[in-house]
Short mmCIF file of C-alpha atoms in Angstrom, two decimals:
data_model
loop_
_atom_site.label_atom_id
_atom_site.label_comp_id
_atom_site.label_asym_id
_atom_site.label_seq_id
_atom_site.Cartn_x
_atom_site.Cartn_y
_atom_site.Cartn_z
CA MET U 1 59.83 68.88 67.07
CA GLN U 2 58.59 70.60 70.32
CA ASP U 3 59.99 73.21 72.00
CA GLU U 4 61.81 71.93 75.07
CA THR U 5 60.91 74.66 77.01
CA ASP U 6 57.03 73.75 76.75
CA ASP U 7 57.33 71.54 79.71
CA ARG U 8 58.11 74.53 81.77
CA VAL U 9 55.34 76.90 81.05
CA ALA U 10 53.28 77.45 83.86
CA GLY U 11 49.93 76.04 84.28
CA ALA U 12 51.45 73.13 81.69
CA THR U 13 49.93 69.76 82.05
CA PRO U 14 52.35 67.85 83.47
CA PRO U 15 53.91 64.91 80.84
CA VAL U 16 53.34 62.14 84.16
CA GLU U 17 50.58 63.03 86.50
CA GLY U 18 51.56 60.54 89.15
CA VAL U 19 55.40 61.57 88.96
CA ASP U 20 54.20 65.19 89.24
CA ARG U 21 51.62 64.25 92.28
CA ALA U 22 54.16 62.87 94.17
CA LEU U 23 56.59 65.59 93.59
CA ARG U 24 54.14 67.81 95.25
CA VAL U 25 53.32 65.66 98.14
CA LEU U 26 56.92 65.94 98.78
CA GLU U 27 56.89 69.20 98.55
CA VAL U 28 54.17 69.88 101.14
CA VAL U 29 55.77 67.35 103.35
CA ALA U 30 59.12 69.08 103.15
CA ALA U 31 57.53 72.51 103.84
CA ALA U 32 55.74 70.71 107.19
CA GLY U 33 59.40 70.97 108.43
CA PRO U 34 60.69 68.41 111.24
CA ALA U 35 57.13 67.98 112.71
CA GLY U 36 56.04 66.30 109.81
CA ALA U 37 52.43 66.09 108.37
CA ALA U 38 49.44 64.03 108.73
CA LEU U 39 47.93 62.43 105.65
CA ALA U 40 44.73 64.22 106.16
CA ASP U 41 46.68 67.61 106.30
CA LEU U 42 48.46 66.77 102.97
CA SER U 43 45.20 65.64 101.38
CA ALA U 44 43.65 69.00 102.06
CA ALA U 45 46.75 70.72 101.20
CA LEU U 46 46.98 69.51 97.98
CA GLY U 47 43.04 69.19 97.05
CA VAL U 48 43.78 65.68 96.75
CA HIS U 49 41.57 62.57 97.73
CA LYS U 50 43.50 60.60 100.91
CA THR U 51 44.04 57.38 99.12
CA THR U 52 45.54 58.95 96.29
CA VAL U 53 48.24 61.06 98.24
CA HIS U 54 48.91 57.36 100.26
CA ARG U 55 49.64 55.87 97.32
CA SER U 56 52.45 58.88 96.49
CA LEU U 57 53.55 58.89 100.17
CA ALA U 58 53.97 54.72 99.44
CA ALA U 59 56.32 55.06 96.66
CA LEU U 60 58.37 57.86 98.19
CA ARG U 61 58.59 55.75 101.55
CA HIS U 62 59.75 52.79 99.21
CA ARG U 63 62.58 54.81 98.03
CA ASP U 64 62.78 56.46 101.34
CA TYR U 65 62.31 60.20 100.15
CA VAL U 66 59.72 60.52 103.00
CA ALA U 67 59.48 58.72 106.26
CA GLN U 68 56.60 58.08 108.68
CA ASP U 69 56.67 58.46 112.49
CA PRO U 70 55.43 55.04 113.87
CA GLY U 71 54.05 56.65 116.82
CA THR U 72 51.97 59.68 115.36
CA GLY U 73 51.38 57.97 111.83
CA ARG U 74 52.98 61.67 110.34
CA TYR U 75 55.54 62.52 107.35
CA ALA U 76 58.91 63.87 107.02
CA LEU U 77 61.44 64.00 104.84
CA GLY U 78 63.48 60.83 104.41
CA ALA U 79 67.16 59.91 104.29
CA ALA U 80 67.17 60.03 100.58
CA ALA U 81 65.68 63.63 100.08
CA LEU U 82 68.15 65.02 102.37
CA ARG U 83 70.93 63.07 100.31
CA LEU U 84 69.95 65.18 97.57
CA ALA U 85 70.13 68.31 99.36
CA ASP U 86 73.63 67.78 100.67
CA ARG U 87 74.52 66.55 97.15
CA TYR U 88 73.13 69.66 95.44
CA LEU U 89 75.40 72.05 97.83
CA ALA U 90 78.13 69.64 98.55
CA GLU U 91 81.42 71.53 98.68
CA GLU U 92 83.03 70.37 95.11
CA ASP U 93 79.84 71.60 93.76
CA LEU U 94 79.58 74.70 95.38
CA PRO U 95 81.52 76.84 93.21
CA ALA U 96 79.73 76.03 89.86
CA ARG U 97 76.57 77.02 91.64
CA LEU U 98 77.99 80.08 93.18
CA HIS U 99 80.64 81.52 90.78
CA GLY U 100 77.99 83.82 88.96
CA ALA U 101 77.21 85.35 92.44
CA LEU U 102 81.09 86.22 93.16
CA VAL U 103 81.38 87.62 89.48
CA ALA U 104 78.51 89.86 90.33
CA VAL U 105 79.40 91.21 93.80
CA CYS U 106 82.68 91.52 92.33
CA ALA U 107 81.17 93.69 89.40
CA ALA U 108 79.17 95.65 92.21
CA THR U 109 82.31 96.60 94.29
CA ASP U 110 85.46 96.55 92.27
CA GLU U 111 87.25 94.37 94.63
CA LEU U 112 88.61 91.01 95.42
CA VAL U 113 85.94 88.14 96.29
CA HIS U 114 86.54 84.80 97.69
CA LEU U 115 84.53 81.78 98.45
CA GLY U 116 85.45 79.42 101.21
CA VAL U 117 84.44 76.60 103.31
CA LEU U 118 85.62 75.70 106.90
CA SER U 119 87.81 72.24 106.97
CA GLY U 120 88.59 71.53 110.54
CA VAL U 121 90.36 74.69 112.40
CA GLN U 122 91.45 76.15 108.90
CA VAL U 123 89.25 77.39 105.68
CA VAL U 124 89.97 75.97 102.25
CA TYR U 125 89.39 78.67 99.26
CA LEU U 126 87.40 77.20 96.72
CA ASP U 127 86.84 79.99 94.17
CA LYS U 128 87.65 83.60 93.49
CA VAL U 129 86.72 86.43 91.47
CA GLU U 130 89.29 89.39 90.62
CA PRO U 131 88.72 93.12 89.72
CA GLU U 132 89.99 94.92 86.93
CA ARG U 133 92.48 96.53 89.28
CA ALA U 134 94.98 94.29 90.78
CA VAL U 135 94.75 93.74 94.49
CA ARG U 136 98.39 92.84 95.97
CA VAL U 137 97.48 90.03 98.09
CA TRP U 138 98.35 86.58 97.42
CA SER U 139 95.46 83.74 97.20
CA ALA U 140 94.61 80.93 95.16
CA VAL U 141 91.76 78.50 94.87
CA GLY U 142 93.02 75.37 97.18
CA ARG U 143 94.75 77.60 99.55
CA ARG U 144 94.30 77.10 103.32
CA ASN U 145 94.04 79.79 106.19
CA TRP U 146 93.25 80.02 109.72
CA ALA U 147 89.40 80.14 110.41
CA ALA U 148 90.14 82.05 113.75
CA THR U 149 92.05 84.73 111.76
CA THR U 150 89.84 85.15 108.61
CA ALA U 151 86.91 87.17 108.04
CA LEU U 152 85.74 84.13 106.21
CA GLY U 153 86.51 81.63 108.84
CA ARG U 154 84.91 84.05 111.33
CA ALA U 155 81.90 84.67 109.86
CA MET U 156 81.29 80.95 109.69
CA LEU U 157 81.99 80.54 113.33
CA ALA U 158 80.15 83.06 114.34
CA PHE U 159 76.70 81.71 112.73
CA ALA U 160 77.62 78.44 113.89
CA GLY U 161 77.25 78.91 117.25
CA THR U 162 80.20 77.99 118.21
CA THR U 163 80.84 78.23 122.04
CA ARG U 164 83.83 79.87 123.65
CA ALA U 165 85.26 76.13 124.62
CA ALA U 166 85.01 75.22 120.78
CA LEU U 167 86.46 78.79 119.53
CA ASP U 168 89.58 77.98 122.30
CA GLY U 169 90.52 75.26 120.05
CA TYR U 170 90.59 77.12 116.49
CA VAL U 171 92.71 79.93 118.73
CA ARG U 172 95.53 77.47 119.96
CA ALA U 173 95.49 76.15 116.50
CA VAL U 174 96.61 79.21 115.01
CA GLU U 175 100.51 79.28 114.13
CA PRO U 176 102.53 80.82 115.36
CA ALA U 177 100.95 80.54 118.88
CA GLY U 178 99.95 83.73 120.53
CA ARG U 179 99.39 85.54 117.17
CA VAL U 180 95.80 85.68 118.16
CA ALA U 181 93.71 85.82 121.51
CA LEU U 182 90.45 84.21 122.45
CA ASP U 183 89.47 87.15 124.18
CA GLN U 184 89.98 89.23 120.65
CA VAL U 185 88.31 86.25 118.26
CA ALA U 186 85.33 85.76 120.57
CA THR U 187 84.48 89.55 120.82
CA GLU U 188 85.04 89.66 116.76
CA LEU U 189 82.51 87.17 116.61
CA ASP U 190 79.87 88.79 118.74
CA ARG U 191 80.36 91.60 116.81
CA ALA U 192 79.67 89.70 113.17
CA ARG U 193 76.44 88.35 115.08
CA GLU U 194 75.27 91.60 115.70
CA ARG U 195 76.14 93.42 112.06
CA GLY U 196 75.93 90.30 109.52
CA TYR U 197 79.43 90.57 108.55
CA ALA U 198 82.76 89.52 110.10
CA VAL U 199 86.28 91.59 109.58
CA GLU U 200 89.43 91.10 109.67
CA VAL U 201 92.17 94.14 109.35
CA GLN U 202 95.85 93.17 108.48
CA GLU U 203 95.85 90.35 110.57
CA ASN U 204 97.03 87.97 107.87
CA GLU U 205 98.61 90.06 105.00
CA PRO U 206 100.19 93.84 106.07
CA GLY U 207 97.91 96.42 104.20
CA ILE U 208 95.13 94.06 103.62
CA ALA U 209 91.42 93.74 105.06
CA CYS U 210 88.50 91.52 104.62
CA LEU U 211 84.83 91.43 105.58
CA ALA U 212 82.91 88.32 104.92
CA VAL U 213 78.91 86.85 104.98
CA PRO U 214 77.90 83.64 105.65
CA LEU U 215 76.18 81.51 103.58
CA LEU U 216 73.57 79.54 105.31
CA ARG U 217 71.83 76.41 104.96
CA GLY U 218 69.07 75.69 107.30
CA GLY U 219 70.54 78.44 110.03
CA ARG U 220 74.08 76.65 109.82
CA PRO U 221 76.70 78.10 107.65
CA ALA U 222 77.58 76.19 104.51
CA ALA U 223 80.14 78.68 103.09
CA ALA U 224 81.25 82.05 103.30
CA LEU U 225 82.11 85.03 100.83
CA SER U 226 84.51 87.19 101.54
CA ILE U 227 85.52 90.76 100.01
CA THR U 228 89.22 91.74 100.09
CA ALA U 229 90.90 94.98 99.67
CA PRO U 230 93.83 97.48 100.82
CA ALA U 231 92.84 98.38 104.06
CA ASP U 232 93.44 101.69 103.44
CA ARG U 233 90.36 101.90 101.84
CA MET U 234 88.12 99.25 103.98
CA ASP U 235 87.48 101.82 107.10
CA PRO U 236 84.13 101.01 109.16
CA ARG U 237 82.12 103.18 106.78
CA ARG U 238 83.47 101.52 103.33
CA MET U 239 82.60 97.83 104.93
CA ALA U 240 79.21 98.71 106.08
CA ALA U 241 78.46 99.85 102.51
CA LEU U 242 80.05 96.96 100.74
CA HIS U 243 77.88 95.06 103.28
CA ALA U 244 74.98 96.89 101.97
CA GLU U 245 75.81 96.35 98.47
CA VAL U 246 76.16 92.34 99.18
CA LEU U 247 72.71 92.39 100.90
CA ARG U 248 71.46 93.93 97.53
CA VAL U 249 73.44 91.77 94.98
CA LEU U 250 73.85 88.40 96.40
CA PRO U 251 70.25 86.96 97.36
CA PRO U 252 68.98 86.53 93.95
CA LEU U 253 71.68 84.67 92.80
CA LEU U 254 72.11 82.33 95.60
CA PRO U 255 70.96 78.86 94.79
CA ASP U 256 67.85 77.28 96.52
CA GLY U 257 68.52 75.92 100.04
CA LEU U 258 71.09 79.05 101.01
CA ALA U 259 70.74 82.16 102.09
CA LEU U 260 71.94 85.19 104.07
CA PRO U 261 71.56 86.04 108.14
CA ALA U 262 68.38 87.65 108.41
#
């Protein structure tokens, strides 16, 4: 029986040439971005005659994987392709796709690692990986906390371009009222954008501190990853060192479509 890996060998002949050509067309269209690509550009990029490329485009348009601008005639990704990307990084799939990355960060830092997403004015914890040494912090998958008071939430709000007016809504939602001030959170978001990670120190639980990095999709946060530890070992120097370790370990383990801030 033929080895199942044969089709993945670099340079191997594609099993269905027409399908392979359509996928190559789709990749070039995607690379062109929102401006799209003209038929002549696609033909040149692929080294394939325009008539052949046009047939592939017709099939992709039929299934809404590409769309043609009626004014310019240029081709860009269609709604079906965008739905595939959304499904690939859907909230319910993120824990499975990122669990290995959380395990690696936990092993590299020997600290508790969480994955979370924004849900309204709160953060939902989707996954966690604990180190060998226990961290005395109550956390559970499915738990919610205020976005404005958590490093996870602040990392996502900072890199989502949240305006001060919008941030005020996140701050006002925090209970008990007055627990955190708008100016304080706004300053934290500014600092997060400057250094690439957000922090909170003993704002949710006494003796506990966190830092978090956003996981960006198309430049916007899709989720965030945090490191949680006792505050007495989370001074600014240690946090900077932990962030450097995240930058070393995490990028190669992220699924296609997710990235850390540049």
